[in-house]
CSV table of C-alpha atoms in Angstrom, one decimal:
chain,number,residue,atom,x,y,z
A,1,MET,CA,42.7,-10.0,108.7
A,2,PRO,CA,45.1,-10.5,111.5
A,3,PRO,CA,48.9,-8.6,110.7
A,4,SER,CA,50.1,-12.9,110.8
A,5,ALA,CA,48.7,-13.2,107.5
A,6,LEU,CA,50.6,-10.2,106.4
A,7,ASP,CA,53.6,-11.5,106.9
A,8,ARG,CA,52.7,-14.8,105.6
A,9,LEU,CA,51.7,-13.2,102.4
A,10,ASN,CA,54.6,-11.2,102.1
A,11,ARG,CA,57.0,-14.3,102.5
A,12,LEU,CA,54.9,-15.3,99.6
A,13,ASN,CA,55.9,-12.9,97.1
A,14,ILE,CA,51.4,-13.0,95.8
A,15,THR,CA,50.9,-9.7,93.3
A,16,TYR,CA,48.5,-7.0,94.4
A,17,PRO,CA,45.6,-6.4,94.5
A,18,MET,CA,45.3,-9.4,97.0
A,19,GLN,CA,42.6,-11.5,96.2
A,20,PHE,CA,41.4,-14.6,98.5
A,21,GLN,CA,38.6,-17.4,98.3
A,22,ILE,CA,36.7,-18.1,100.7
A,23,GLN,CA,34.7,-21.6,101.7
A,24,ASN,CA,32.5,-23.0,104.5
A,25,PRO,CA,34.4,-27.1,104.8
A,26,ALA,CA,31.5,-27.5,107.1
A,27,SER,CA,28.9,-27.5,103.7
A,28,GLY,CA,30.5,-30.1,102.1
A,29,THR,CA,30.3,-28.4,98.5
A,30,PRO,CA,33.3,-27.0,97.7
A,31,GLU,CA,31.9,-24.9,94.2
A,32,LEU,CA,30.0,-22.9,96.7
A,33,ALA,CA,32.7,-20.3,97.2
A,34,THR,CA,32.7,-16.3,97.4
A,35,HIS,CA,35.7,-14.1,96.4
A,36,CYS,CA,36.9,-10.5,98.3
A,37,GLY,CA,39.8,-8.7,98.7
A,38,VAL,CA,41.0,-7.4,102.0
A,39,LEU,CA,40.4,-4.0,103.7
A,40,GLU,CA,43.6,-3.9,106.4
A,41,PHE,CA,45.1,-6.4,108.8
A,42,VAL,CA,43.4,-5.6,112.2
A,43,ALA,CA,41.8,-8.3,113.5
A,44,ASP,CA,42.5,-10.5,116.3
A,45,GLU,CA,44.4,-13.2,115.8
A,46,GLY,CA,42.7,-16.4,114.9
A,47,TYR,CA,40.1,-14.5,113.3
A,48,ILE,CA,38.9,-12.7,110.4
A,49,HIS,CA,36.0,-10.2,109.5
A,50,MET,CA,33.9,-10.7,107.2
A,51,PRO,CA,30.6,-8.6,105.6
A,52,GLY,CA,27.0,-9.9,106.0
A,53,ARG,CA,26.0,-11.4,102.8
A,54,LEU,CA,29.6,-13.4,102.0
A,55,MET,CA,28.8,-14.7,105.4
A,56,ALA,CA,25.2,-15.6,104.3
A,57,ARG,CA,26.3,-17.1,101.1
A,58,LEU,CA,28.5,-19.7,102.7
A,59,GLY,CA,26.1,-19.9,105.2
A,60,VAL,CA,28.4,-19.5,108.4
A,61,GLN,CA,27.7,-17.9,111.8
A,62,GLU,CA,30.1,-16.3,113.8
A,63,GLU,CA,32.8,-18.5,115.3
A,64,GLY,CA,32.8,-20.2,111.9
A,65,MET,CA,35.3,-22.2,110.5
A,66,VAL,CA,36.5,-20.8,107.1
A,67,LEU,CA,39.0,-21.9,104.2
A,68,VAL,CA,40.5,-18.4,103.2
A,69,ARG,CA,43.0,-19.2,100.0
A,70,SER,CA,45.1,-16.7,98.0
A,71,VAL,CA,44.0,-16.6,94.0
A,72,LYS,CA,44.4,-14.1,91.3
A,73,LEU,CA,41.1,-13.6,88.9
A,74,PRO,CA,40.9,-12.6,85.6
A,75,THR,CA,39.5,-8.9,85.1
A,76,ALA,CA,35.7,-8.4,84.2
A,77,THR,CA,34.3,-7.7,81.0
A,78,TYR,CA,30.7,-8.8,81.5
A,79,VAL,CA,28.6,-9.0,83.8
A,80,LYS,CA,24.5,-9.2,83.7
A,81,LEU,CA,22.7,-8.2,86.5
A,82,ARG,CA,19.1,-8.6,87.8
A,83,PRO,CA,17.2,-6.1,90.1
A,84,HIS,CA,14.8,-7.3,92.6
A,85,THR,CA,12.3,-5.0,92.1
A,86,THR,CA,11.5,-2.3,89.8
A,87,ASP,CA,12.2,0.3,91.8
A,88,PHE,CA,15.9,0.5,89.8
A,89,LEU,CA,14.8,0.8,87.0
A,90,GLY,CA,13.2,4.5,88.1
A,91,VAL,CA,17.0,5.4,88.7
A,92,SER,CA,18.1,7.8,85.7
A,93,HIS,CA,21.4,7.3,86.0
A,94,HIS,CA,22.5,3.5,86.4
A,95,LYS,CA,26.0,4.1,85.1
A,96,GLU,CA,27.0,6.5,87.6
A,97,LEU,CA,25.6,4.4,90.5
A,98,LEU,CA,27.0,1.3,89.5
A,99,GLU,CA,30.7,3.0,88.8
A,100,TYR,CA,30.7,5.2,92.7
A,101,ASN,CA,28.9,1.5,94.6
A,102,PHE,CA,31.6,-1.1,92.7
A,103,ARG,CA,34.3,0.4,94.3
A,104,LYS,CA,33.3,-1.5,97.5
A,105,PHE,CA,33.5,-4.5,95.3
A,106,GLN,CA,37.3,-6.0,94.7
A,107,CYS,CA,35.6,-9.2,93.7
A,108,LEU,CA,33.1,-10.4,91.8
A,109,THR,CA,31.4,-13.4,92.3
A,110,ALA,CA,28.5,-15.9,89.9
A,111,GLY,CA,25.7,-16.4,92.2
A,112,GLU,CA,25.7,-13.5,94.8
A,113,THR,CA,24.0,-11.1,95.8
A,114,ILE,CA,25.1,-7.3,96.3
A,115,ALA,CA,23.5,-4.1,97.2
A,116,VAL,CA,24.0,-0.6,96.1
A,117,ALA,CA,23.3,2.3,97.8
A,118,GLU,CA,21.6,5.7,96.5
A,119,GLY,CA,21.6,7.7,99.6
A,120,ASP,CA,18.6,6.2,101.6
A,121,ARG,CA,17.7,3.4,99.1
A,122,ARG,CA,18.9,0.6,98.6
A,123,PHE,CA,18.9,-2.0,95.9
A,124,TYR,CA,19.7,-5.3,95.5
A,125,LEU,CA,21.0,-7.1,92.4
A,126,ASP,CA,21.7,-10.4,91.7
A,127,LEU,CA,24.6,-11.1,89.5
A,128,LEU,CA,23.5,-14.1,86.7
A,129,GLU,CA,27.0,-14.2,85.0
A,130,ALA,CA,30.0,-13.1,84.9
A,131,ARG,CA,32.9,-13.3,82.3
A,132,PRO,CA,35.7,-14.1,82.0
A,133,ALA,CA,35.2,-16.4,84.5
A,134,ASP,CA,32.4,-16.9,87.4
A,135,ALA,CA,34.7,-15.0,89.7
A,136,VAL,CA,36.5,-12.0,88.3
A,137,CYS,CA,38.1,-8.5,89.6
A,138,THR,CA,36.6,-5.2,89.2
A,139,ILE,CA,39.7,-2.9,89.4
A,140,ASP,CA,41.0,-1.1,86.9
A,141,THR,CA,38.4,-2.7,84.0
A,142,ASP,CA,36.4,-1.2,81.2
A,143,CYS,CA,33.0,-4.2,82.1
A,144,GLU,CA,30.2,-4.4,80.3
A,145,VAL,CA,26.8,-4.5,82.2
A,146,ASP,CA,23.5,-6.2,81.2
A,147,PHE,CA,20.2,-6.0,83.1
A,148,ALA,CA,17.5,-9.1,83.4
A,149,PRO,CA,14.3,-8.3,84.6
A,150,PRO,CA,13.6,-7.7,88.0
A,151,LEU,CA,12.1,-10.6,90.7
A,152,ASP,CA,9.0,-8.4,91.0
A,153,TYR,CA,8.4,-7.0,86.9
A,154,VAL,CA,5.2,-8.3,85.3
A,155,GLU,CA,4.0,-8.3,81.6
A,156,PRO,CA,1.7,-5.9,80.5
A,157,PRO,CA,-1.8,-7.0,79.3
A,158,PRO,CA,-2.0,-7.8,75.7
A,159,ARG,CA,-3.4,-4.7,73.9
A,160,GLY,CA,-6.6,-4.6,71.4
A,161,PRO,CA,-8.3,-8.2,70.9
A,162,ALA,CA,-6.9,-10.8,69.2
A,163,ALA,CA,-8.1,-13.6,66.9
A,164,ALA,CA,-8.9,-17.5,69.1
A,165,PRO,CA,-6.2,-19.8,67.2
A,166,ALA,CA,-7.4,-22.9,65.6
A,167,ALA,CA,-6.4,-26.5,66.5
A,168,ASP,CA,-3.7,-26.2,64.3
A,169,GLY,CA,-2.4,-23.0,65.9
A,170,THR,CA,-3.3,-20.4,62.3
A,171,PRO,CA,-6.1,-17.7,63.1
A,172,ARG,CA,-9.8,-18.4,62.6
A,173,PHE,CA,-11.4,-16.3,59.7
A,174,THR,CA,-13.5,-13.6,61.5
A,175,GLY,CA,-14.6,-12.0,58.0
A,176,VAL,CA,-17.9,-12.3,56.6
A,177,ALA,CA,-18.7,-15.1,53.7
A,178,ALA,CA,-21.1,-14.0,50.8
A,179,ARG,CA,-21.9,-16.4,47.5
A,180,MET,CA,-21.6,-14.8,44.0
A,181,ASP,CA,-24.8,-15.4,43.0
A,182,GLY,CA,-26.8,-14.0,45.8
A,183,LYS,CA,-27.9,-16.7,47.6
A,184,PRO,CA,-28.1,-17.5,51.7
A,185,VAL,CA,-24.4,-19.1,52.8
A,186,GLU,CA,-24.5,-22.4,54.8
A,187,MET,CA,-22.6,-22.0,57.5
A,188,PRO,CA,-22.5,-24.6,60.9
A,189,ALA,CA,-24.5,-23.6,63.7
A,190,ALA,CA,-21.3,-23.0,65.8
A,191,ALA,CA,-19.5,-20.9,64.0
A,192,ALA,CA,-22.3,-17.9,63.5
A,193,PRO,CA,-20.5,-15.4,61.3
A,194,VAL,CA,-18.6,-12.2,62.2
A,195,GLY,CA,-18.5,-9.1,60.8
A,196,ARG,CA,-15.4,-7.0,60.8
A,197,GLN,CA,-16.2,-3.4,61.6
A,198,GLY,CA,-17.7,-1.3,58.3
A,199,GLU,CA,-17.2,-4.3,56.2
A,200,GLN,CA,-20.4,-4.9,53.8
A,201,PRO,CA,-20.5,-8.2,52.3
A,202,ARG,CA,-20.5,-8.3,48.6
A,203,ARG,CA,-23.2,-7.3,46.3
A,204,PRO,CA,-23.7,-9.2,42.5
A,205,ALA,CA,-23.5,-6.8,39.5
A,206,ALA,CA,-26.8,-5.1,38.6
A,207,GLN,CA,-28.4,-7.2,35.7
A,208,PHE,CA,-30.0,-5.4,32.7
A,209,THR,CA,-33.5,-4.5,33.4
A,210,GLY,CA,-34.4,-2.1,30.1
A,211,VAL,CA,-36.5,-3.4,26.5
A,212,ALA,CA,-34.5,-5.4,23.8
A,213,VAL,CA,-35.8,-3.9,20.3
A,214,ARG,CA,-34.2,-5.5,17.4
A,215,MET,CA,-33.0,-3.3,14.4
A,216,ASP,CA,-34.9,-5.3,11.2
A,217,GLY,CA,-38.4,-5.2,13.3
A,218,LYS,CA,-38.6,-8.1,14.3
A,219,PRO,CA,-39.7,-9.6,17.8
A,220,VAL,CA,-36.3,-10.0,20.3
A,221,GLU,CA,-37.2,-13.8,21.6
A,222,MET,CA,-36.1,-14.0,25.3
A,223,PRO,CA,-35.2,-16.5,27.7
A,224,ALA,CA,-37.9,-17.7,29.6
A,225,PRO,CA,-37.6,-16.1,33.4
A,226,PRO,CA,-36.4,-18.7,36.6
A,227,PRO,CA,-38.8,-20.0,38.2
A,228,THR,CA,-39.6,-18.4,41.2
A,229,PRO,CA,-38.3,-20.0,44.8
A,230,SER,CA,-41.2,-20.6,47.2
A,231,PRO,CA,-40.9,-18.1,50.1
A,232,ALA,CA,-39.7,-21.3,52.2
A,233,ALA,CA,-36.5,-22.1,50.1
A,234,ALA,CA,-36.4,-17.8,50.1
A,235,GLY,CA,-36.3,-17.9,53.9
A,236,ALA,CA,-33.6,-20.2,54.2
A,237,GLY,CA,-30.3,-19.6,55.5
A,238,VAL,CA,-29.0,-18.8,58.7
A,239,PRO,CA,-30.2,-16.5,61.2
A,240,GLY,CA,-28.5,-12.9,60.4
A,241,ALA,CA,-27.3,-13.7,56.7
A,242,PRO,CA,-27.9,-10.6,54.5
A,243,LYS,CA,-31.6,-10.4,52.6
A,244,ARG,CA,-30.9,-9.5,49.1
A,245,LYS,CA,-33.6,-8.7,46.3
A,246,ILE,CA,-32.2,-9.4,42.6
A,247,ARG,CA,-34.0,-9.3,39.7
A,248,PHE,CA,-32.2,-11.6,37.0
A,249,HIS,CA,-33.8,-11.0,33.6
A,250,ALA,CA,-36.9,-8.5,32.2
A,251,PRO,CA,-40.9,-9.9,31.4
A,252,LYS,CA,-40.6,-11.4,28.3
A,253,GLU,CA,-44.2,-9.4,26.9
A,254,ILE,CA,-42.3,-6.5,28.0
A,255,GLY,CA,-39.7,-6.8,24.8
A,256,SER,CA,-42.8,-9.0,22.5
A,257,GLY,CA,-45.5,-6.1,22.8
A,258,ALA,CA,-42.5,-3.8,22.1
A,259,SER,CA,-41.4,-5.2,18.6
A,260,LYS,CA,-44.9,-6.1,17.2
A,261,SER,CA,-45.6,-1.8,17.8
A,262,THR,CA,-42.7,-0.6,16.4
A,263,GLY,CA,-43.2,-3.0,13.6
A,264,THR,CA,-46.9,-2.0,12.8
A,265,ALA,CA,-45.5,1.6,13.1
A,266,GLU,CA,-42.8,0.9,10.8
A,267,LYS,CA,-45.4,-0.1,8.2
A,268,GLY,CA,-48.0,2.3,8.5
A,269,ALA,CA,-45.5,4.6,7.7
A,270,SER,CA,-44.3,2.9,4.8
A,271,LYS,CA,-47.9,3.3,3.5
A,272,GLU,CA,-48.6,6.6,4.6
A,273,GLN,CA,-45.3,7.6,2.0
A,274,ASP,CA,-46.9,5.7,-0.9
A,275,LYS,CA,-50.0,7.5,-0.6
A,276,ARG,CA,-47.9,11.1,0.0
A,277,PHE,CA,-46.1,10.3,-4.5
A,278,THR,CA,-47.6,13.0,-6.6
A,279,GLY,CA,-45.3,12.0,-9.4
A,280,THR,CA,-45.5,9.8,-12.2
A,281,GLN,CA,-44.5,6.7,-12.0
A,282,TYR,CA,-41.7,4.7,-15.2
A,283,SER,CA,-40.8,1.5,-15.2
A,284,LEU,CA,-37.4,0.3,-16.3
A,285,LYS,CA,-38.7,-2.2,-18.6
A,286,ASP,CA,-40.1,-0.2,-20.6
């Protein structure tokens, strides 16, 4: 700034550090403003020298007219930054990098873009938010810094297959349908059953297939076997449905034959015992 500005400021008894608000009166947008400090008072009368980033934000060219006002800004407690590229995420010492570069910025204004340098590399950061105000002072303060995803950041694709949601948003059933009686399951033609890896359809409990025998030797009455389904009915169902062979009851003839043979054997054994008796028979009536 020119030396005359320093004389004017000293007469106003302003506090240090000096902070200024700069606006472009030709833009017609009073809220579009930026803030900065002062380096030294050696410029020509009627001129001030501004960084290119501030001129780009205000939309002013060389020899343009600006409005400069002395202000007092609150101390920064929180700022949120958004890198332009993901290269900034590869920096291992963000804290030291920002502390070193923020010495050049006495003031920060929400909405502007700043550049931090590490050797030959430059990283551009958008200032999305500042607290406790949109314009803050960064001198002698402990400030919390938060980062938003970079502008060129792309979300990674999801891992693993996901079940297609239904019309109401609930996940669709992807298991295997099975009936307890062993009959084939009738499924809609549009929704073919999809089995899970390693999952087998549930089988009904095994039926009794032995021979029934009564203790008193009488024949056992077995229920009649169910009617045998026709080949057409047995093959009905959805293509790909599991095929089962289930035997519900034992044949009736096996039980009846076993009972008759058992009864005959017991009667023959009784007669054989009567023949073998060689003692004297007595009657209780005598």
